[in-house]
Amino acid sequence: MLKKLFAVTTLATMSGAVFAADAPALPFGLSFSGSAAVTTDYRFRGVTQTENDPAVQAGFTLAHTSGLYFGLWGSNVNFGSGTPSLELDPSLGYATTLEAFSSKPTVDVGVVYYNYPSASDLNWAELYGKLGFKSVIAEGDSILTNLNYTNDYAGADADSWNVNVGYSVPFGSSGFGGVGAVGYTVVDEDKYTFNGDDNYVDWKVGVTYGFKSISGASAELAAVGTNIDTDGLSDVGKRAVDTGAVFTLTKTF
């Protein structure tokens, strides 16, 4: 069951709704933005997608002033012998700012398709909705909530819901900041389980640093893990879901 879980990947840092004002202007009201990253362990909802090995990741978003956008994100993956080595996830969505509210929250809804070019039986689609707030508790902080649904979790034809809440806050003007997130996933246990359970909790707690000398460059060191029961799992299976340190370098453009 856990091997199939490793096939669950995400648009993890996907766009977060890229607005035209955030990127160089293109004709016809379009704008383009992207990111590239290297990480010591590609984790999706707390579970490794690379058998705890490093990953190289990149993505871009093409957005329109109407709020519509198209995204594409990719990473190397490793789920064991005979499984795909590439994930390439297209997404289509709509994002807007709710100007009528004093807090001006952002809303982002869409669909992402988790795609493995060499193993189409693992492909699956997921609907998502995001609601974001800025400067809620401290100046410059942000809260992002996600609600996700699929009727084909990990390609297993199983209904699944996921909810996630993330928080980030800068530590003054030092360039350092803090991040934290907690998520909950539940699935139809008649078709899929997480080592015998139909749900699990994942989390992340860490620190970030934005390089002042390199625009758009940042680093993050975080503890990431889950509460998935590891009884009966191999050492590789236990490391896949246990809490571990993950270091990531990212450059946005």
Short mmCIF file of N, CA and C in Angstrom, two decimals, residues 69-189:
data_model
loop_
_atom_site.label_atom_id
_atom_site.label_comp_id
_atom_site.label_asym_id
_atom_site.label_seq_id
_atom_site.Cartn_x
_atom_site.Cartn_y
_atom_site.Cartn_z
N TYR A 69 -5.31 30.86 -15.36
CA TYR A 69 -3.89 30.53 -15.51
C TYR A 69 -3.72 29.06 -15.87
N PHE A 70 -2.57 28.80 -16.48
CA PHE A 70 -2.14 27.44 -16.79
C PHE A 70 -0.77 27.23 -16.17
N GLY A 71 -0.58 26.10 -15.49
CA GLY A 71 0.70 25.81 -14.87
C GLY A 71 1.23 24.46 -15.28
N LEU A 72 2.53 24.32 -15.18
CA LEU A 72 3.18 23.03 -15.44
C LEU A 72 4.34 22.91 -14.48
N TRP A 73 4.42 21.78 -13.78
CA TRP A 73 5.45 21.57 -12.76
C TRP A 73 6.01 20.17 -12.90
N GLY A 74 7.32 20.03 -12.72
CA GLY A 74 7.93 18.72 -12.88
C GLY A 74 9.00 18.43 -11.85
N SER A 75 9.25 17.15 -11.63
CA SER A 75 10.27 16.71 -10.68
C SER A 75 10.68 15.28 -11.01
N ASN A 76 11.90 14.92 -10.64
CA ASN A 76 12.25 13.51 -10.67
C ASN A 76 11.60 12.82 -9.48
N VAL A 77 11.25 11.55 -9.65
CA VAL A 77 10.64 10.75 -8.58
C VAL A 77 11.28 9.37 -8.58
N ASN A 78 11.13 8.68 -7.48
CA ASN A 78 11.66 7.32 -7.36
C ASN A 78 10.79 6.55 -6.38
N PHE A 79 9.96 5.65 -6.91
CA PHE A 79 9.07 4.85 -6.09
C PHE A 79 9.52 3.41 -5.98
N GLY A 80 10.73 3.12 -6.42
CA GLY A 80 11.23 1.76 -6.40
C GLY A 80 11.39 1.21 -7.79
N SER A 81 11.88 -0.02 -7.90
CA SER A 81 12.16 -0.64 -9.19
C SER A 81 10.92 -0.71 -10.07
N GLY A 82 11.10 -0.31 -11.33
CA GLY A 82 10.04 -0.43 -12.31
C GLY A 82 8.99 0.67 -12.25
N THR A 83 9.22 1.73 -11.50
CA THR A 83 8.27 2.83 -11.40
C THR A 83 8.80 4.05 -12.12
N PRO A 84 7.95 5.04 -12.39
CA PRO A 84 8.38 6.19 -13.20
C PRO A 84 9.45 7.03 -12.53
N SER A 85 10.30 7.64 -13.34
CA SER A 85 11.36 8.50 -12.82
C SER A 85 11.04 9.97 -13.02
N LEU A 86 9.91 10.28 -13.67
CA LEU A 86 9.54 11.66 -13.95
C LEU A 86 8.07 11.89 -13.62
N GLU A 87 7.82 13.02 -13.00
CA GLU A 87 6.47 13.51 -12.77
C GLU A 87 6.33 14.84 -13.49
N LEU A 88 5.24 15.02 -14.22
CA LEU A 88 5.01 16.25 -14.98
C LEU A 88 3.54 16.61 -14.84
N ASP A 89 3.25 17.65 -14.06
CA ASP A 89 1.88 17.96 -13.65
C ASP A 89 1.35 19.24 -14.29
N PRO A 90 0.42 19.14 -15.23
CA PRO A 90 -0.24 20.34 -15.72
C PRO A 90 -1.40 20.72 -14.79
N SER A 91 -1.75 22.00 -14.77
CA SER A 91 -2.87 22.46 -13.97
C SER A 91 -3.57 23.61 -14.69
N LEU A 92 -4.84 23.78 -14.39
CA LEU A 92 -5.63 24.85 -14.96
C LEU A 92 -6.49 25.42 -13.85
N GLY A 93 -6.48 26.76 -13.70
CA GLY A 93 -7.22 27.33 -12.59
C GLY A 93 -7.62 28.77 -12.79
N TYR A 94 -8.24 29.30 -11.76
CA TYR A 94 -8.67 30.70 -11.74
C TYR A 94 -8.35 31.27 -10.37
N ALA A 95 -7.73 32.45 -10.35
CA ALA A 95 -7.35 33.09 -9.09
C ALA A 95 -7.77 34.56 -9.11
N THR A 96 -8.19 35.05 -7.97
CA THR A 96 -8.60 36.44 -7.87
C THR A 96 -8.44 36.93 -6.44
N THR A 97 -8.40 38.24 -6.27
CA THR A 97 -8.37 38.86 -4.95
C THR A 97 -9.76 39.40 -4.64
N LEU A 98 -10.26 39.12 -3.45
CA LEU A 98 -11.59 39.59 -3.05
C LEU A 98 -11.45 41.01 -2.48
N GLU A 99 -11.52 41.99 -3.37
CA GLU A 99 -11.29 43.38 -3.01
C GLU A 99 -12.37 43.93 -2.07
N ALA A 100 -13.55 43.32 -2.06
CA ALA A 100 -14.64 43.82 -1.23
C ALA A 100 -14.37 43.63 0.26
N PHE A 101 -13.44 42.73 0.60
CA PHE A 101 -13.12 42.48 2.00
C PHE A 101 -11.89 43.29 2.41
N SER A 102 -11.88 43.80 3.61
CA SER A 102 -10.77 44.64 4.07
C SER A 102 -9.46 43.87 4.10
N SER A 103 -9.52 42.57 4.38
CA SER A 103 -8.32 41.75 4.43
C SER A 103 -7.82 41.36 3.05
N LYS A 104 -8.64 41.57 2.01
CA LYS A 104 -8.30 41.25 0.63
C LYS A 104 -7.72 39.84 0.47
N PRO A 105 -8.49 38.84 0.86
CA PRO A 105 -8.02 37.46 0.70
C PRO A 105 -7.95 37.07 -0.78
N THR A 106 -7.12 36.09 -1.09
CA THR A 106 -7.03 35.58 -2.45
C THR A 106 -7.73 34.23 -2.53
N VAL A 107 -8.41 33.99 -3.63
CA VAL A 107 -9.10 32.73 -3.88
C VAL A 107 -8.51 32.10 -5.13
N ASP A 108 -8.25 30.80 -5.07
CA ASP A 108 -7.62 30.08 -6.18
C ASP A 108 -8.30 28.71 -6.29
N VAL A 109 -8.95 28.44 -7.41
CA VAL A 109 -9.61 27.16 -7.63
C VAL A 109 -9.15 26.58 -8.96
N GLY A 110 -9.07 25.25 -9.02
CA GLY A 110 -8.64 24.65 -10.27
C GLY A 110 -8.52 23.14 -10.18
N VAL A 111 -7.84 22.58 -11.17
CA VAL A 111 -7.63 21.14 -11.23
C VAL A 111 -6.19 20.87 -11.62
N VAL A 112 -5.58 19.89 -11.01
CA VAL A 112 -4.21 19.48 -11.32
C VAL A 112 -4.22 18.01 -11.70
N TYR A 113 -3.39 17.67 -12.67
CA TYR A 113 -3.31 16.29 -13.15
C TYR A 113 -1.92 15.76 -12.86
N TYR A 114 -1.83 14.81 -11.93
CA TYR A 114 -0.55 14.21 -11.56
C TYR A 114 -0.20 13.18 -12.62
N ASN A 115 0.82 13.47 -13.38
CA ASN A 115 1.10 12.73 -14.60
C ASN A 115 2.48 12.09 -14.57
N TYR A 116 2.53 10.78 -14.88
CA TYR A 116 3.77 10.03 -14.96
C TYR A 116 3.89 9.49 -16.39
N PRO A 117 4.68 10.13 -17.24
CA PRO A 117 4.71 9.78 -18.66
C PRO A 117 4.97 8.31 -18.95
N SER A 118 5.74 7.63 -18.11
CA SER A 118 6.08 6.24 -18.39
C SER A 118 5.20 5.24 -17.62
N ALA A 119 4.22 5.75 -16.86
CA ALA A 119 3.35 4.84 -16.08
C ALA A 119 1.97 5.47 -15.95
N SER A 120 1.21 5.45 -17.04
CA SER A 120 -0.08 6.14 -17.08
C SER A 120 -1.09 5.57 -16.09
N ASP A 121 -0.92 4.33 -15.63
CA ASP A 121 -1.87 3.77 -14.68
C ASP A 121 -1.79 4.44 -13.31
N LEU A 122 -0.72 5.20 -13.08
CA LEU A 122 -0.57 5.93 -11.82
C LEU A 122 -1.13 7.35 -11.90
N ASN A 123 -1.52 7.80 -13.10
CA ASN A 123 -2.00 9.16 -13.27
C ASN A 123 -3.34 9.38 -12.56
N TRP A 124 -3.53 10.59 -12.04
CA TRP A 124 -4.81 10.92 -11.42
C TRP A 124 -4.98 12.44 -11.36
N ALA A 125 -6.24 12.86 -11.30
CA ALA A 125 -6.58 14.28 -11.27
C ALA A 125 -7.18 14.65 -9.92
N GLU A 126 -6.97 15.92 -9.53
CA GLU A 126 -7.48 16.38 -8.25
C GLU A 126 -7.99 17.81 -8.38
N LEU A 127 -9.16 18.08 -7.81
CA LEU A 127 -9.70 19.43 -7.73
C LEU A 127 -9.16 20.10 -6.48
N TYR A 128 -8.88 21.40 -6.56
CA TYR A 128 -8.38 22.11 -5.38
C TYR A 128 -9.01 23.49 -5.25
N GLY A 129 -9.08 23.94 -4.01
CA GLY A 129 -9.50 25.29 -3.70
C GLY A 129 -8.59 25.85 -2.63
N LYS A 130 -8.14 27.09 -2.82
CA LYS A 130 -7.21 27.70 -1.87
C LYS A 130 -7.74 29.07 -1.45
N LEU A 131 -7.52 29.41 -0.19
CA LEU A 131 -7.89 30.71 0.34
C LEU A 131 -6.70 31.25 1.12
N GLY A 132 -6.21 32.42 0.72
CA GLY A 132 -5.01 32.97 1.33
C GLY A 132 -5.25 34.32 1.98
N PHE A 133 -4.55 34.57 3.09
CA PHE A 133 -4.65 35.84 3.81
C PHE A 133 -3.24 36.33 4.11
N LYS A 134 -3.07 37.66 4.14
CA LYS A 134 -1.77 38.25 4.44
C LYS A 134 -1.88 39.20 5.62
N SER A 135 -0.75 39.32 6.36
CA SER A 135 -0.65 40.20 7.52
C SER A 135 -1.81 39.97 8.49
N VAL A 136 -2.00 38.72 8.88
CA VAL A 136 -3.10 38.36 9.77
C VAL A 136 -2.72 38.53 11.23
N ILE A 137 -1.58 37.98 11.62
CA ILE A 137 -1.12 38.05 13.00
C ILE A 137 0.03 39.04 13.15
N ALA A 138 0.95 39.01 12.19
CA ALA A 138 2.11 39.90 12.21
C ALA A 138 2.29 40.50 10.82
N GLU A 139 2.96 41.62 10.75
CA GLU A 139 3.20 42.28 9.48
C GLU A 139 4.00 41.38 8.53
N GLY A 140 3.45 41.17 7.33
CA GLY A 140 4.16 40.38 6.34
C GLY A 140 3.90 38.89 6.41
N ASP A 141 3.11 38.42 7.38
CA ASP A 141 2.85 36.98 7.46
C ASP A 141 1.76 36.57 6.47
N SER A 142 1.55 35.28 6.32
CA SER A 142 0.52 34.79 5.41
C SER A 142 -0.01 33.45 5.89
N ILE A 143 -1.30 33.23 5.63
CA ILE A 143 -1.96 31.97 5.92
C ILE A 143 -2.57 31.45 4.62
N LEU A 144 -2.33 30.18 4.31
CA LEU A 144 -2.89 29.57 3.11
C LEU A 144 -3.61 28.29 3.49
N THR A 145 -4.89 28.20 3.13
CA THR A 145 -5.66 26.99 3.39
C THR A 145 -5.98 26.31 2.07
N ASN A 146 -5.89 25.00 2.05
CA ASN A 146 -6.18 24.20 0.86
C ASN A 146 -7.25 23.18 1.17
N LEU A 147 -8.17 22.97 0.21
CA LEU A 147 -9.13 21.88 0.26
C LEU A 147 -9.05 21.16 -1.08
N ASN A 148 -8.78 19.84 -1.04
CA ASN A 148 -8.56 19.07 -2.27
C ASN A 148 -9.46 17.84 -2.29
N TYR A 149 -9.93 17.49 -3.49
CA TYR A 149 -10.77 16.30 -3.63
C TYR A 149 -10.43 15.56 -4.92
N THR A 150 -10.44 14.23 -4.85
CA THR A 150 -10.28 13.39 -6.02
C THR A 150 -11.13 12.13 -5.87
N ASN A 151 -11.57 11.57 -6.99
CA ASN A 151 -12.27 10.28 -6.97
C ASN A 151 -11.38 9.16 -7.50
N ASP A 152 -10.06 9.46 -7.61
CA ASP A 152 -9.13 8.47 -8.17
C ASP A 152 -7.77 8.60 -7.49
N TYR A 153 -7.78 8.56 -6.17
CA TYR A 153 -6.55 8.78 -5.40
C TYR A 153 -5.45 7.81 -5.81
N ALA A 154 -4.30 8.37 -6.18
CA ALA A 154 -3.13 7.58 -6.56
C ALA A 154 -3.43 6.57 -7.66
N GLY A 155 -4.43 6.87 -8.50
CA GLY A 155 -4.81 5.96 -9.58
C GLY A 155 -5.52 4.72 -9.10
N ALA A 156 -6.03 4.74 -7.85
CA ALA A 156 -6.66 3.56 -7.25
C ALA A 156 -8.18 3.61 -7.28
N ASP A 157 -8.77 4.56 -8.01
CA ASP A 157 -10.23 4.68 -8.13
C ASP A 157 -10.88 4.83 -6.76
N ALA A 158 -10.22 5.61 -5.88
CA ALA A 158 -10.71 5.80 -4.52
C ALA A 158 -10.99 7.28 -4.26
N ASP A 159 -12.13 7.57 -3.62
CA ASP A 159 -12.44 8.94 -3.21
C ASP A 159 -11.49 9.36 -2.09
N SER A 160 -11.07 10.64 -2.13
CA SER A 160 -10.18 11.13 -1.08
C SER A 160 -10.35 12.64 -0.92
N TRP A 161 -10.26 13.08 0.34
CA TRP A 161 -10.26 14.50 0.67
C TRP A 161 -8.96 14.83 1.40
N ASN A 162 -8.47 16.03 1.16
CA ASN A 162 -7.29 16.52 1.88
C ASN A 162 -7.52 17.97 2.24
N VAL A 163 -7.18 18.33 3.47
CA VAL A 163 -7.23 19.72 3.91
C VAL A 163 -5.88 20.07 4.51
N ASN A 164 -5.42 21.29 4.24
CA ASN A 164 -4.09 21.71 4.70
C ASN A 164 -4.15 23.17 5.10
N VAL A 165 -3.46 23.51 6.18
CA VAL A 165 -3.33 24.90 6.61
C VAL A 165 -1.85 25.20 6.80
N GLY A 166 -1.37 26.25 6.13
CA GLY A 166 0.03 26.63 6.23
C GLY A 166 0.19 28.06 6.71
N TYR A 167 1.29 28.33 7.40
CA TYR A 167 1.55 29.68 7.92
C TYR A 167 3.01 30.03 7.72
N SER A 168 3.28 31.25 7.31
CA SER A 168 4.65 31.73 7.19
C SER A 168 4.73 33.15 7.74
N VAL A 169 5.88 33.47 8.35
CA VAL A 169 6.04 34.78 8.97
C VAL A 169 7.51 35.20 8.88
N PRO A 170 7.78 36.45 8.47
CA PRO A 170 9.16 36.93 8.46
C PRO A 170 9.60 37.33 9.86
N PHE A 171 10.89 37.16 10.13
CA PHE A 171 11.45 37.60 11.40
C PHE A 171 12.05 38.98 11.20
N GLY A 172 11.19 39.98 11.22
CA GLY A 172 11.64 41.35 11.01
C GLY A 172 12.24 41.53 9.63
N SER A 173 13.34 42.28 9.55
CA SER A 173 14.02 42.53 8.28
C SER A 173 15.30 41.71 8.17
N SER A 174 15.41 40.66 8.96
CA SER A 174 16.64 39.86 9.00
C SER A 174 16.81 38.98 7.76
N GLY A 175 15.73 38.75 7.03
CA GLY A 175 15.78 37.82 5.91
C GLY A 175 15.34 36.42 6.31
N PHE A 176 15.33 36.14 7.61
CA PHE A 176 14.88 34.85 8.11
C PHE A 176 13.37 34.86 8.35
N GLY A 177 12.80 33.69 8.37
CA GLY A 177 11.38 33.57 8.64
C GLY A 177 11.05 32.18 9.15
N GLY A 178 9.81 32.00 9.53
CA GLY A 178 9.35 30.70 10.00
C GLY A 178 8.20 30.19 9.15
N VAL A 179 8.10 28.86 9.02
CA VAL A 179 7.01 28.24 8.28
C VAL A 179 6.47 27.06 9.07
N GLY A 180 5.20 26.80 8.89
CA GLY A 180 4.58 25.65 9.53
C GLY A 180 3.34 25.26 8.75
N ALA A 181 3.01 23.98 8.76
CA ALA A 181 1.83 23.50 8.06
C ALA A 181 1.38 22.18 8.67
N VAL A 182 0.08 21.95 8.59
CA VAL A 182 -0.47 20.67 9.02
C VAL A 182 -1.56 20.28 8.04
N GLY A 183 -1.61 19.00 7.68
CA GLY A 183 -2.58 18.51 6.72
C GLY A 183 -3.25 17.24 7.20
N TYR A 184 -4.42 16.98 6.64
CA TYR A 184 -5.18 15.77 6.98
C TYR A 184 -5.71 15.16 5.69
N THR A 185 -5.45 13.86 5.49
CA THR A 185 -5.90 13.15 4.31
C THR A 185 -6.75 11.95 4.72
N VAL A 186 -7.90 11.79 4.07
CA VAL A 186 -8.76 10.63 4.32
C VAL A 186 -9.14 10.02 2.97
N VAL A 187 -9.26 8.71 2.93
CA VAL A 187 -9.50 8.01 1.67
C VAL A 187 -10.51 6.89 1.89
N ASP A 188 -11.15 6.46 0.81
CA ASP A 188 -12.08 5.32 0.85
C ASP A 188 -11.30 4.06 1.18
N GLU A 189 -11.46 3.55 2.41
CA GLU A 189 -10.63 2.43 2.86
C GLU A 189 -10.97 1.12 2.18
#
